[in-house]
Amino acid sequence: MPLQQLRESDGPTEAQFPSHLQRIEFDKLQLGSAYVDKYVEGTILVKYPPHELGTGEKVLKIVLEESTAQQSMSNQGTINTFIFGKLVEDCELALNQGDTVVLTKFQVTKSPSASKDGRHTFQLELSEETGATVFVYDKSAKEPTAACSVTEPMIRRPKVGIQDYVYVPLNKIKDGVTVNVYGVVKFFKPPYRSKGTDFCSTVTIVDPSNGKLNCVLFSGNADLLPKIYKVGDVVRFHRIKIQEFNQELQAISAVGFSALIFDGTLGAPMKPRTSSKSYQFTATDQQTVEGLRRWANANLSIHKSSIKLSEVKPAEYFDLTCQLIAKAAVDRSAVLLKVWDGTKCPHPLWQIPVDMNALEGDPADIQRLCKLTVDVLVYDNHIKAANSLKVGSYLRIHNIHAKLATPSSEKQSGSLATEPELEFHLHGGTSYGRGITVLPETCSDLQQLKQFLESALSADQDSLGDLTLLAMLNTSRGPSVLTAHQHIRATSLQEVLGQTPPHKYRIRAKLVNYEPKALYQSVKLYCPKCRLLQEIPDDDQIDGLLQDVCSLDSTAVDPDPQPHDALWYETTMWEAEDQRRRQITVRLVKTDRVQRTPELSTILVEGVTLNELHRLSRRFGTIIPVTSRTECLTLNGLSIPFLIQDEKWHYGCKHCSDPQPVNALKTLSPAESWESSVIAKVLGIQLLRYVFVMKFTLDDGSGSLDAFLWDEAERFFDISAADIVINDALQKKLTRIMDTLCPPRTDPDGCPWLECCIKSYYVSEGSEEKICYQLFDTVFAGAEGI
């Protein structure tokens, strides 16, 4: 019963409850905890009249005060409590000021009024959907008779009928109301840690009214957020508050928010996913869910991005439903997941060099399934989730990037000719819904996956099992290892020098010299379109160019010197910290984020020096230097970085770019990703890549040659060229690696032997052709200890 009576004559409160229920004081309450075995006790200090939400649902607010024995001297001794739905009908007349009540199966949420009313920072919420019960302590009651037990309702009244909830079509919602809605998921982000203490999930839903609603949901416990697994799921949200944000309506979770999530597959069981202990679901609700399933499956605009490994195409982003076979920490920046879905990827696959001893998983399964598994590298904010995964669990990995390794331009020939390999990456951030979801046994997609896995095992039983790469890595003794071609015999450098290109070879040699010795000079800027290399501009060059821009801006005749706001940015003026009292114009790009923080903000800056640009880049996530000397905002040229994002300085190719006015960025919606590649494309800029370019002198006693390391250098060192420019620790790591490969002040005889793959090719120099050599399919093996 949702409302029950306790009697003083039956003894103290704790004696009238099952032993597994324990009292919790107000100051011990925490967000996100499940209070199924706890109760709170207090006296009703204030009782407010019930009122109706925009949904027509009733809500009753009371203020509870802990007993004198338990109450603290702080504001944690009184707490706002909200009762919803049918429970209000039972409590409205039964509860009075001064009554002592006991509450069970309540939810704890943040109190938005704590700073104003001086009460507890949290508030309690109770409804039948959560299975809550309110016990009233009746001190005047006599001994219970046989007809009146502890579990009997205190007030006898006709049973209240099932409450009729009102659901608003998405095209009819209005600002400032709290509503109930049904919808189909068109986009979502799995729960992720917000900048505060809460978890956040964003969901975009649509319905047959052609309406669309973006929902931003917060909770201190990720398990209490809606359990959405894929686009096309059907959702029912109760008590979401509508507000206007960036000229669009947006929903946030309001007091008493609850959710039911249904598999969007036609014919799937009508069993919702929910954190509520109880909920109302009528025949009308079932018809609504079935109707939305039919509409969603017939509506081509609802894109389902989950595909099989056998269907993957290069340069594609997709969702993968799979089983985890093994995992390993590659380094501090990435985790390796070995997964399979019962189908075989048709492309040659990139296999990540990792010691077998570092892999968590059954070695027999790893070997048996190696031809069907793929390696997925997980980065940044997803690392914690990846580390918590259990081997054998079933996953949906959202927004995997299938990246094809860039093939060499020279003609492939010889026994070592290989196709480009396909790599799988789960990049950092939450753009496009990136994340990892563990699927429950009840998920229909999981049942289908299990069928694929069983079929794959029975059909391919004889052919599974090849651990060539992993076995090689586990037994390697030198400072470098091959990632392929271990079965090819080694060729002496004398034989290599005696053959004409193009050819590929496996060699064993010593690194007796390398250039440049100043390792910071090994990082260049490379245009993948015109294939030109250039040096990174030094600070003096950039500072001089920025000062020239400042001088031109200060002498430009501007009929309206006061910058104005625009629809897509807000403008402010900052005074520079110098004697000239320069003015720096800062335009802050508007976003749809609920909380705006500098590290997630994009600014357009005008009139800055190099030092100021460095300081701003440490504070703001994205910076675009601009000038307003013309009628519209433009870039400052491509001799300086056109974009600074996450402290990385991005340059554009002068030959391949067609710079557009900066105002072109207003075509990007606030909800879209403002990643460097997206910004560059809108601005007509061909991004330059940071790359390593080094020359190794290799000697095996029979001959000596110079081989370049550049397009696979990042893989060789396991260091990003873009990161090493701004990271002192990585620069020191590179120095230690090179000291290991080619020890300083050491006779060449004392240098270690390296296992390498090299290829020969021609390069035209005027009317002549020169033979060059390049390292490939080789990595440094001692990165873990560096």
PDB file of C-alpha atoms in Angstrom, residues 277 684 707 736:
ATOM      1  CA  LYS A 277      10.274   0.216  -9.363  1.00  0.00           C
ATOM      2  CA  GLY A 684      37.705  26.350 -47.436  1.00  0.00           C
ATOM      3  CA  ALA A 707      66.084   5.266 -45.275  1.00  0.00           C
ATOM      4  CA  ARG A 736      65.003   8.400 -24.989  1.00  0.00           C
TER       5      ARG A 736
END
